[in-house]
Amino acid sequence: PPVSSAIKMQQQTKLPLRLHVYDHCPFCIRVELALGLKQTPYERIVYGYGDKLGDDSKVGCYDGGGAVLTGKKELPVLEKIGPDGNREWLKAESLDIIEWMEAERSDRFREKSGREDLTAFFATDGRFKVNQRILSRPRNLKLTHLKDWSREEDRAYAKAKYEKGGFDYAAAEAGDAESQLEMTKLLEEASILLGSDTSLYEDGVLGFDDLLYLPEFRTVTVAKGVEWPDRLRKYVVSAHSKASVGTYFDHQVE
């Protein structure tokens, strides 16, 4: 009967959830957007990027002294706390967390469209992602007001990790002005990908595509000098605001 299911829903939204995140991590933000848009309350715990999170295989990391999560250096992790205050379970991987969340509710997100234009635009080796990395990686290290980057070890770990993967910080800073210009053009293209003013879908309702790609736009908001088309900026700001998730528009780095 509808009444009992309404009560059940109410109980579910009150279940204590703890979300363990990095503020700069798109996968973490994806989960925060999903929880926020569905008005599911949670406790947010942010970690330094150099915290090994109980994973002793990680070189150059420190023990942040927090509770052991999965034993791997991976976030987000959603933690369910039982009525007695003890942990009931942990769930890692952003898509698995969202899948669990969806199964708990009757109002699911609009499903992923599989649009090829979106897949191509956000491809790992595509121009958007290449320029996003050039613009955001050096700047992120300057956001020392965030827990992610507050310790020198956090910044050193990130730099060593990405340099090992072939990223060149000096080249990124040298090519920054050029990347700002290219990103400005790319965001004009992205504006056309919107299905409506408020979503990637034509009916304007935020769905799974938005959960996948909004965090990618958020990463670029750190870069001062990139010009955003009005429509795209409004979409990014309003969607994050609906979910009570911050962007970096107010903390941009030169």
XYZ file of N, CA and C in Angstrom:
762
model
N 0.830 -1.202 0.000
C 0.000 0.000 0.000
C 0.873 1.265 0.000
N 0.377 2.318 -0.679
C 1.183 3.520 -0.857
C 1.643 4.142 0.464
N 0.786 4.107 1.487
C 1.156 4.766 2.752
C 2.394 4.127 3.352
N 2.394 2.787 3.449
C 3.549 2.122 4.069
C 4.801 2.314 3.220
N 4.640 2.354 1.878
C 5.839 2.547 1.052
C 6.377 3.964 1.249
N 5.476 4.929 1.491
C 5.925 6.306 1.752
C 6.708 6.361 3.063
N 6.199 5.625 4.069
C 6.894 5.590 5.368
C 8.259 4.919 5.190
N 8.260 3.829 4.411
C 9.501 3.098 4.176
C 10.533 4.023 3.509
N 10.078 4.803 2.520
C 10.971 5.736 1.830
C 11.549 6.739 2.832
N 10.667 7.233 3.711
C 11.094 8.223 4.701
C 12.170 7.628 5.608
N 11.952 6.396 6.010
C 12.935 5.727 6.871
C 14.265 5.571 6.133
N 14.167 5.195 4.867
C 15.392 4.980 4.094
C 16.204 6.264 3.969
N 15.503 7.394 3.769
C 16.270 8.634 3.590
C 16.927 9.058 4.897
N 16.456 8.516 6.023
C 17.060 8.894 7.308
C 18.201 7.954 7.708
N 18.438 6.927 6.930
C 19.510 5.997 7.284
C 20.840 6.743 7.269
N 21.634 6.577 8.325
C 22.904 7.309 8.363
C 23.885 6.766 7.326
N 24.301 7.649 6.456
C 25.280 7.300 5.430
C 26.482 8.220 5.587
N 27.660 7.647 5.414
C 28.890 8.430 5.439
C 29.553 8.266 4.085
N 29.874 9.369 3.453
C 30.548 9.296 2.159
C 31.971 9.809 2.320
N 32.932 8.955 1.969
C 34.356 9.273 2.080
C 34.849 9.712 0.699
N 35.392 10.928 0.617
C 35.692 11.514 -0.699
C 37.000 12.309 -0.708
N 37.447 12.604 -1.957
C 38.360 13.720 -2.227
C 37.486 14.792 -2.873
N 37.724 16.044 -2.554
C 36.899 17.105 -3.127
C 37.114 17.263 -4.634
N 38.335 16.960 -5.108
C 38.649 17.213 -6.521
C 38.300 16.039 -7.430
N 37.826 14.947 -6.855
C 37.689 13.697 -7.615
C 36.329 13.608 -8.329
N 36.322 13.537 -9.657
C 35.054 13.500 -10.396
C 34.160 12.320 -10.011
N 34.765 11.172 -9.675
C 33.966 10.000 -9.307
C 33.252 10.232 -7.974
N 33.937 10.932 -7.077
C 33.343 11.280 -5.777
C 32.202 12.271 -5.979
N 32.438 13.262 -6.843
C 31.431 14.297 -7.092
C 30.202 13.690 -7.759
N 30.418 12.702 -8.607
C 29.302 12.002 -9.260
C 28.334 11.445 -8.204
N 28.895 10.811 -7.170
C 28.069 10.244 -6.095
C 27.410 11.360 -5.285
N 28.170 12.423 -5.010
C 27.585 13.540 -4.252
C 26.428 14.187 -5.010
N 26.562 14.305 -6.318
C 25.464 14.853 -7.122
C 24.238 13.938 -7.036
N 24.478 12.634 -7.146
C 23.353 11.671 -7.096
C 22.640 11.748 -5.747
N 23.403 11.742 -4.662
C 22.801 11.803 -3.321
C 22.087 13.139 -3.112
N 22.751 14.209 -3.537
C 22.181 15.540 -3.330
C 20.918 15.782 -4.132
N 20.921 15.339 -5.397
C 19.737 15.551 -6.244
C 18.538 14.758 -5.740
N 18.809 13.633 -5.085
C 17.715 12.829 -4.514
C 17.481 13.173 -3.038
N 18.120 14.245 -2.597
C 17.945 14.756 -1.226
C 18.139 13.671 -0.168
N 19.200 12.876 -0.389
C 19.567 11.830 0.561
C 20.663 12.380 1.472
N 20.387 12.543 2.766
C 21.402 13.132 3.643
C 22.583 12.184 3.868
N 23.767 12.756 4.022
C 24.965 11.940 4.274
C 25.994 12.801 4.984
N 26.883 12.121 5.691
C 28.008 12.807 6.317
C 29.175 12.749 5.339
N 29.819 13.887 5.125
C 30.896 13.971 4.126
C 32.244 14.003 4.840
N 33.096 13.044 4.502
C 34.438 13.016 5.107
C 35.473 13.126 3.979
N 36.290 14.180 4.069
C 37.257 14.471 3.001
C 38.657 14.059 3.466
N 39.454 13.559 2.522
C 40.800 13.054 2.832
C 41.862 13.809 2.051
N 43.055 13.827 2.608
C 44.216 14.323 1.872
C 44.569 13.323 0.777
N 45.022 13.840 -0.376
C 45.285 12.947 -1.507
C 46.473 12.015 -1.258
N 47.322 12.388 -0.305
C 48.476 11.533 0.001
C 48.221 10.534 1.117
N 47.009 10.511 1.649
C 46.648 9.560 2.714
C 46.557 8.166 2.087
N 47.297 7.217 2.651
C 47.327 5.879 2.009
C 46.035 5.087 2.236
N 45.174 5.563 3.149
C 43.881 4.902 3.407
C 44.052 3.417 3.727
N 45.126 3.123 4.451
C 45.348 1.735 4.872
C 46.002 0.857 3.823
N 46.375 1.444 2.674
C 46.990 0.660 1.595
C 48.512 0.812 1.665
N 49.173 -0.187 2.259
C 50.627 -0.100 2.463
C 51.429 -0.238 1.177
N 50.755 -0.605 0.081
C 51.498 -0.761 -1.184
C 51.787 0.601 -1.822
N 51.162 1.664 -1.315
C 51.323 2.990 -1.924
C 52.588 3.687 -1.410
N 53.460 4.026 -2.348
C 54.736 4.670 -1.998
C 54.522 6.182 -1.869
N 55.180 6.782 -0.883
C 55.119 8.237 -0.733
C 53.852 8.733 -0.056
N 53.091 7.818 0.554
C 51.858 8.215 1.236
C 52.057 8.188 2.746
N 51.123 8.788 3.468
C 51.198 8.828 4.926
C 49.944 8.186 5.520
N 50.003 7.877 6.786
C 48.845 7.340 7.484
C 48.079 8.509 8.097
N 46.895 8.784 7.542
C 46.107 9.927 8.006
C 45.383 9.675 9.311
N 45.453 8.431 9.803
C 44.883 8.124 11.106
C 43.382 7.917 11.123
N 42.752 7.898 9.949
C 41.297 7.678 9.894
C 40.959 6.203 10.015
N 39.653 5.930 10.070
C 39.194 4.541 10.127
C 39.601 3.824 8.840
N 39.956 2.537 8.938
C 40.307 1.778 7.737
C 39.035 1.549 6.930
N 39.120 1.820 5.633
C 37.963 1.614 4.760
C 38.141 0.276 4.052
N 38.369 0.291 2.740
C 38.475 -0.984 2.018
C 39.880 -1.577 2.093
N 40.854 -0.792 2.610
C 42.243 -1.255 2.606
C 42.947 -0.908 1.313
N 42.185 -0.328 0.355
C 42.794 0.147 -0.892
C 42.731 1.665 -0.884
N 43.684 2.288 -1.584
C 43.639 3.740 -1.705
C 42.672 4.073 -2.836
N 41.384 4.070 -2.499
C 40.367 4.361 -3.518
C 39.194 5.066 -2.854
N 38.729 6.104 -3.476
C 37.524 6.812 -3.053
C 36.738 7.124 -4.332
N 35.415 7.268 -4.250
C 34.582 7.340 -3.057
C 34.334 5.976 -2.421
N 34.024 6.023 -1.134
C 33.515 4.847 -0.422
C 32.287 5.310 0.374
N 31.190 4.580 0.196
C 29.983 4.863 0.973
C 29.928 3.883 2.137
N 29.686 4.426 3.320
C 29.644 3.609 4.531
C 28.246 3.698 5.134
N 27.678 2.544 5.419
C 26.351 2.490 6.051
C 26.547 2.253 7.538
N 25.978 3.148 8.348
C 26.080 3.043 9.801
C 24.748 2.523 10.350
N 24.816 1.475 11.151
C 23.599 0.880 11.718
C 23.048 1.687 12.887
N 21.866 1.305 13.382
C 21.234 2.016 14.500
C 22.115 2.050 15.754
N 23.007 1.041 15.887
C 23.885 1.002 17.076
C 25.127 1.871 16.896
N 25.227 2.561 15.734
C 26.378 3.438 15.500
C 27.570 2.738 14.881
N 27.449 1.411 14.677
C 28.562 0.660 14.073
C 28.379 0.518 12.566
N 29.489 0.277 11.887
C 29.465 0.099 10.437
C 28.718 -1.173 10.063
N 27.808 -1.058 9.098
C 27.122 -2.245 8.566
C 27.814 -2.754 7.312
N 28.168 -1.829 6.421
C 28.892 -2.229 5.209
C 29.578 -1.035 4.562
N 30.465 -1.355 3.607
C 31.138 -0.354 2.788
C 30.872 -0.671 1.329
N 30.729 0.353 0.524
C 30.570 0.143 -0.911
C 31.506 1.111 -1.629
N 32.332 0.579 -2.548
C 33.245 1.420 -3.329
C 32.730 1.503 -4.769
N 33.427 2.238 -5.615
C 33.090 2.417 -7.033
C 31.822 3.265 -7.177
N 31.974 4.412 -7.816
C 30.871 5.375 -7.903
C 29.612 4.784 -8.543
N 29.773 4.021 -9.621
C 28.585 3.495 -10.307
C 27.876 2.434 -9.465
N 28.651 1.664 -8.688
C 28.043 0.663 -7.792
C 27.268 1.345 -6.666
N 27.820 2.450 -6.176
C 27.138 3.198 -5.108
C 25.814 3.752 -5.642
N 25.857 4.329 -6.842
C 24.638 4.910 -7.420
C 23.625 3.802 -7.720
N 24.118 2.656 -8.170
C 23.218 1.522 -8.445
C 22.503 1.078 -7.164
N 23.248 1.022 -6.047
C 22.632 0.670 -4.760
C 21.561 1.700 -4.392
N 21.922 2.964 -4.571
C 21.004 4.060 -4.243
C 19.722 3.978 -5.059
N 19.874 3.681 -6.341
C 18.722 3.578 -7.248
C 17.806 2.429 -6.830
N 18.425 1.316 -6.409
C 17.634 0.134 -6.025
C 16.814 0.405 -4.761
N 17.253 1.380 -3.963
C 16.571 1.715 -2.714
C 15.364 2.624 -2.940
N 15.253 3.166 -4.143
C 14.255 4.211 -4.370
C 13.333 3.867 -5.533
N 12.201 4.558 -5.574
C 11.294 4.346 -6.708
C 11.573 5.370 -7.812
N 12.127 6.536 -7.448
C 12.374 7.586 -8.458
C 13.808 7.499 -8.970
N 14.002 6.683 -9.976
C 15.341 6.466 -10.529
C 15.727 7.616 -11.463
N 17.028 7.769 -11.676
C 17.497 8.755 -12.653
C 17.153 8.262 -14.063
N 16.933 9.210 -14.961
C 16.790 8.871 -16.380
C 18.021 8.095 -16.800
N 17.813 7.013 -17.566
C 18.982 6.166 -17.844
C 19.957 6.808 -18.830
N 21.169 6.270 -18.792
C 22.251 6.758 -19.656
C 21.808 6.647 -21.113
N 22.050 7.702 -21.878
C 21.567 7.721 -23.271
C 22.488 6.967 -24.218
N 23.793 6.913 -23.854
C 24.754 6.298 -24.784
C 25.030 7.176 -25.997
N 24.697 8.470 -25.912
C 24.918 9.387 -27.044
C 26.383 9.388 -27.473
N 26.610 9.141 -28.760
C 27.984 9.053 -29.266
C 28.703 10.397 -29.247
N 27.945 11.496 -29.410
C 28.600 12.820 -29.389
C 29.179 13.119 -28.000
N 28.482 12.666 -26.948
C 28.997 12.866 -25.586
C 30.219 11.988 -25.331
N 30.113 10.723 -25.723
C 31.227 9.786 -25.535
C 32.484 10.301 -26.235
N 32.307 10.815 -27.452
C 33.456 11.321 -28.223
C 34.033 12.574 -27.565
N 33.176 13.484 -27.132
C 33.648 14.749 -26.543
C 34.453 14.499 -25.267
N 33.990 13.548 -24.433
C 34.642 13.300 -23.143
C 35.639 12.133 -23.182
N 36.015 11.681 -24.379
C 36.960 10.561 -24.504
C 38.267 10.884 -23.780
N 38.858 9.863 -23.148
C 40.073 10.040 -22.330
C 41.205 10.736 -23.084
N 41.351 10.420 -24.367
C 42.456 11.023 -25.133
C 41.956 12.148 -26.038
N 40.712 12.569 -25.839
C 40.141 13.651 -26.664
C 40.647 15.015 -26.209
N 40.381 16.047 -26.998
C 40.906 17.387 -26.720
C 40.383 17.963 -25.408
N 39.123 17.671 -25.067
C 38.586 18.210 -23.818
C 39.381 17.676 -22.627
N 39.539 16.346 -22.564
C 40.232 15.745 -21.408
C 41.711 16.150 -21.373
N 42.347 16.215 -22.519
C 43.764 16.615 -22.570
C 43.929 18.025 -21.998
N 43.086 18.950 -22.453
C 43.184 20.331 -21.972
C 42.707 20.468 -20.529
N 41.733 19.667 -20.155
C 41.263 19.677 -18.761
C 42.422 19.337 -17.813
N 43.194 18.313 -18.181
C 44.323 17.901 -17.330
C 45.391 18.996 -17.267
N 45.701 19.595 -18.434
C 46.716 20.661 -18.486
C 46.302 21.833 -17.595
N 45.018 22.178 -17.625
C 44.538 23.344 -16.876
C 44.338 23.054 -15.387
N 43.896 21.828 -15.066
C 43.506 21.572 -13.671
C 44.628 21.003 -12.797
N 45.469 20.165 -13.332
C 46.444 19.489 -12.456
C 47.407 20.459 -11.766
N 48.028 21.394 -12.488
C 48.918 22.337 -11.775
C 48.123 23.244 -10.819
N 46.911 23.641 -11.209
C 46.116 24.557 -10.375
C 45.602 23.867 -9.112
N 45.200 22.612 -9.228
C 44.676 21.899 -8.055
C 45.651 21.956 -6.887
N 46.944 21.869 -7.189
C 47.969 21.850 -6.139
C 48.016 23.168 -5.363
N 47.393 24.202 -5.928
C 47.372 25.512 -5.251
C 46.126 25.684 -4.377
N 45.209 24.721 -4.434
C 43.974 24.807 -3.632
C 44.230 24.240 -2.226
N 45.175 24.854 -1.537
C 45.628 24.278 -0.265
C 44.612 24.483 0.871
N 43.527 25.224 0.598
C 42.459 25.342 1.605
C 41.614 24.068 1.640
N 41.754 23.229 0.605
C 41.021 21.950 0.574
C 41.836 20.886 1.300
N 41.133 19.995 1.975
C 41.805 18.885 2.676
C 42.644 18.058 1.693
N 42.158 17.915 0.463
C 42.874 17.143 -0.571
C 44.343 17.534 -0.662
N 44.595 18.850 -0.577
C 45.919 19.393 -0.908
C 46.562 20.142 0.248
N 46.046 19.974 1.468
C 46.505 20.830 2.570
C 47.923 20.493 3.049
N 48.350 19.243 2.872
C 49.702 18.862 3.297
C 50.641 18.807 2.102
N 51.884 19.098 2.374
C 52.878 19.045 1.290
C 52.935 17.647 0.672
N 52.749 16.622 1.523
C 52.790 15.231 1.017
C 51.655 14.955 0.022
N 50.506 15.629 0.212
C 49.373 15.447 -0.715
C 49.760 15.928 -2.107
N 50.403 17.085 -2.135
C 50.774 17.686 -3.419
C 51.921 16.910 -4.071
N 52.875 16.478 -3.233
C 54.021 15.711 -3.757
C 53.551 14.369 -4.330
N 52.594 13.727 -3.649
C 52.080 12.436 -4.120
C 51.409 12.595 -5.482
N 50.561 13.610 -5.620
C 49.850 13.829 -6.889
C 50.847 14.066 -8.017
N 51.818 14.938 -7.738
C 52.796 15.296 -8.770
C 53.577 14.048 -9.218
N 54.036 13.278 -8.249
C 54.809 12.065 -8.575
C 53.944 11.064 -9.343
N 52.696 10.902 -8.917
C 51.792 9.934 -9.562
C 51.556 10.313 -11.027
N 51.237 11.590 -11.270
C 50.906 11.991 -12.640
C 52.151 12.088 -13.526
N 53.287 12.457 -12.940
C 54.521 12.482 -13.724
C 54.904 11.063 -14.151
N 54.680 10.124 -13.235
C 54.953 8.717 -13.561
C 54.061 8.262 -14.726
N 52.859 8.831 -14.793
C 51.935 8.492 -15.888
C 52.202 9.289 -17.158
N 53.262 10.109 -17.149
C 53.647 10.824 -18.370
C 53.231 12.283 -18.427
N 52.637 12.799 -17.345
C 52.211 14.200 -17.347
C 53.398 15.106 -17.040
N 53.508 16.196 -17.798
C 54.643 17.112 -17.641
C 54.124 18.451 -17.107
N 54.377 18.730 -15.825
C 53.859 19.956 -15.196
C 54.446 21.222 -15.811
N 55.747 21.180 -16.107
C 56.398 22.367 -16.686
C 55.809 22.665 -18.061
N 55.609 21.614 -18.869
C 55.032 21.798 -20.208
C 53.591 22.299 -20.102
N 52.866 21.792 -19.099
C 51.475 22.216 -18.907
C 51.424 23.715 -18.604
N 52.319 24.172 -17.720
C 52.311 25.596 -17.366
C 52.758 26.453 -18.553
N 53.703 25.928 -19.336
C 54.177 26.676 -20.516
C 53.071 26.799 -21.566
N 52.258 25.754 -21.680
C 51.195 25.757 -22.703
C 49.845 26.204 -22.166
N 49.840 26.798 -20.972
C 48.577 27.105 -20.298
C 47.703 28.105 -21.062
N 48.311 29.183 -21.552
C 47.531 30.222 -22.246
C 46.837 29.628 -23.474
N 47.576 28.780 -24.172
C 47.033 28.109 -25.361
C 45.866 27.178 -24.978
N 46.045 26.465 -23.875
C 44.990 25.556 -23.407
C 43.750 26.312 -22.958
N 43.941 27.494 -22.371
C 42.785 28.322 -21.987
C 41.954 28.669 -23.213
N 42.640 29.069 -24.278
C 41.948 29.439 -25.522
C 41.235 28.234 -26.126
N 41.947 27.092 -26.143
C 41.324 25.901 -26.732
C 40.125 25.450 -25.896
N 40.245 25.509 -24.556
C 39.140 25.099 -23.695
C 37.933 26.024 -23.887
N 38.184 27.318 -24.073
C 37.082 28.266 -24.317
C 36.295 27.836 -25.558
N 37.025 27.424 -26.603
C 36.352 26.948 -27.838
C 35.608 25.636 -27.582
N 36.250 24.749 -26.819
C 35.633 23.445 -26.528
C 34.340 23.615 -25.720
N 34.325 24.575 -24.820
C 33.120 24.789 -24.015
C 31.980 25.347 -24.875
N 32.329 26.090 -25.914
C 31.292 26.529 -26.882
C 30.657 25.296 -27.536
N 31.518 24.331 -27.904
C 31.009 23.076 -28.499
C 30.142 22.329 -27.493
N 30.606 22.306 -26.229
C 29.887 21.570 -25.187
C 28.506 22.159 -24.949
N 28.404 23.465 -25.087
C 27.130 24.146 -24.864
C 26.063 23.619 -25.826
N 26.504 23.263 -27.024
C 25.586 22.747 -28.047
C 25.145 21.311 -27.715
N 25.956 20.615 -26.891
C 25.611 19.237 -26.510
C 24.458 19.177 -25.509
N 24.167 20.308 -24.848
C 23.069 20.311 -23.874
C 21.745 20.044 -24.588
N 20.920 19.196 -23.975
C 19.607 18.910 -24.567
C 18.620 20.024 -24.269
N 18.912 20.788 -23.208
C 18.051 21.879 -22.744
C 18.945 22.809 -21.918
N 18.371 23.874 -21.379
C 19.190 24.801 -20.582
C 19.656 24.193 -19.267
N 18.922 23.177 -18.778
C 19.194 22.671 -17.427
C 19.667 21.226 -17.377
N 19.844 20.592 -18.543
C 20.186 19.169 -18.543
C 20.716 18.741 -19.906
N 21.349 17.570 -19.935
C 21.758 16.985 -21.220
C 20.570 16.324 -21.917
N 19.434 16.260 -21.219
C 18.205 15.683 -21.783
C 17.260 16.800 -22.232
N 16.464 16.504 -23.256
C 15.608 17.539 -23.845
C 14.527 18.041 -22.900
N 14.083 17.191 -21.952
C 13.003 17.640 -21.062
C 13.530 18.469 -19.886
N 14.865 18.666 -19.824
C 15.424 19.540 -18.797
C 15.641 18.884 -17.448
N 15.261 17.597 -17.324
C 15.432 16.906 -16.041
C 16.827 16.284 -15.996
N 17.529 16.468 -14.871
C 18.879 15.911 -14.739
C 18.813 14.387 -14.643
N 19.636 13.711 -15.444
C 19.633 12.247 -15.473
C 21.043 11.674 -15.393
N 21.176 10.416 -15.765
C 22.452 9.716 -15.597
C 23.585 10.351 -16.411
N 23.284 10.828 -17.616
C 24.325 11.492 -18.418
C 24.911 12.679 -17.651
N 24.035 13.426 -16.992
C 24.495 14.592 -16.228
C 25.404 14.170 -15.074
N 25.064 13.057 -14.413
C 25.912 12.555 -13.322
C 27.302 12.182 -13.846
N 27.344 11.646 -15.058
C 28.624 11.228 -15.634
C 29.493 12.428 -16.024
N 28.870 13.463 -16.599
C 29.664 14.509 -17.245
C 29.748 15.838 -16.496
N 28.792 16.133 -15.614
C 28.912 17.369 -14.831
C 30.236 17.454 -14.050
N 30.675 16.339 -13.408
C 31.940 16.429 -12.663
C 33.135 16.788 -13.554
N 33.061 16.413 -14.835
C 34.153 16.742 -15.764
C 34.199 18.252 -16.013
N 33.020 18.860 -16.145
C 32.975 20.319 -16.287
C 33.450 20.995 -14.995
N 33.038 20.452 -13.850
C 33.411 21.043 -12.563
C 34.927 21.151 -12.429
N 35.646 20.127 -12.904
C 37.112 20.132 -12.815
C 37.706 21.359 -13.520
N 37.068 21.778 -14.612
C 37.579 22.919 -15.386
C 37.276 24.255 -14.695
N 36.305 24.270 -13.777
C 35.916 25.544 -13.151
C 37.052 26.157 -12.335
N 38.104 25.385 -12.054
C 39.251 25.902 -11.285
C 40.086 26.900 -12.096
N 39.958 26.837 -13.427
C 40.887 27.595 -14.294
C 40.384 28.992 -14.615
N 41.033 29.975 -14.014
C 40.731 31.369 -14.346
C 41.242 31.626 -15.754
N 40.538 32.423 -16.524
C 41.002 32.722 -17.884
C 40.233 31.944 -18.940
N 39.604 30.851 -18.524
C 38.743 30.108 -19.459
C 37.393 30.822 -19.483
N 36.897 31.088 -20.691
C 35.602 31.773 -20.788
C 34.498 30.746 -21.036
N 33.464 30.848 -20.226
C 32.340 29.904 -20.308
C 31.164 30.529 -21.045
N 30.570 29.807 -22.006
C 29.321 30.313 -22.590
C 28.280 30.408 -21.475
N 27.492 31.441 -21.518
C 26.523 31.713 -20.463
C 25.623 30.501 -20.175
N 25.131 29.874 -21.237
C 24.194 28.754 -21.083
C 24.847 27.581 -20.338
N 26.091 27.270 -20.702
C 26.793 26.129 -20.095
C 27.129 26.430 -18.628
N 27.586 27.644 -18.380
C 27.932 28.006 -17.006
C 26.695 27.929 -16.103
N 25.573 28.444 -16.597
C 24.333 28.404 -15.800
C 23.917 26.963 -15.512
N 24.061 26.097 -16.519
C 23.726 24.672 -16.345
C 24.597 24.043 -15.251
N 25.904 24.278 -15.325
C 26.842 23.685 -14.359
C 26.565 24.213 -12.949
N 26.382 25.511 -12.830
C 26.141 26.115 -11.517
C 24.807 25.641 -10.940
N 23.753 25.643 -11.762
C 22.431 25.301 -11.220
C 22.343 23.827 -10.836
N 22.942 22.947 -11.625
C 22.886 21.509 -11.307
C 23.634 21.214 -10.004
N 24.821 21.787 -9.838
C 25.583 21.564 -8.604
C 24.850 22.168 -7.406
N 24.269 23.325 -7.640
C 23.558 24.008 -6.562
C 22.333 23.197 -6.108
N 21.614 22.604 -7.056
C 20.456 21.749 -6.707
C 20.872 20.595 -5.805
N 22.104 20.118 -6.002
C 22.602 18.975 -5.221
C 23.399 19.421 -3.996
N 23.494 20.737 -3.788
C 24.300 21.308 -2.693
C 25.763 20.863 -2.762
N 26.290 20.834 -3.980
C 27.706 20.493 -4.209
C 28.396 21.749 -4.752
N 29.555 22.088 -4.209
C 30.258 23.297 -4.656
C 31.017 23.078 -5.947
N 31.303 24.183 -6.642
C 32.226 24.143 -7.798
C 33.453 24.974 -7.389
N 34.370 25.207 -8.341
C 35.540 26.038 -8.053
C 35.423 27.429 -8.662
N 34.233 27.789 -9.134
C 34.080 29.119 -9.733
C 34.480 30.215 -8.735
N 34.256 29.975 -7.454
C 34.599 30.990 -6.439
C 36.032 30.850 -5.917
N 36.750 29.839 -6.393
C 38.128 29.637 -5.917
C 39.074 29.455 -7.109
N 38.831 30.215 -8.171
C 39.623 29.993 -9.381
C 41.088 30.392 -9.186
N 41.942 29.690 -9.914
C 43.392 29.913 -9.807
C 43.871 30.449 -11.148
N 44.699 31.499 -11.093
C 45.267 32.111 -12.317
C 46.010 31.089 -13.144
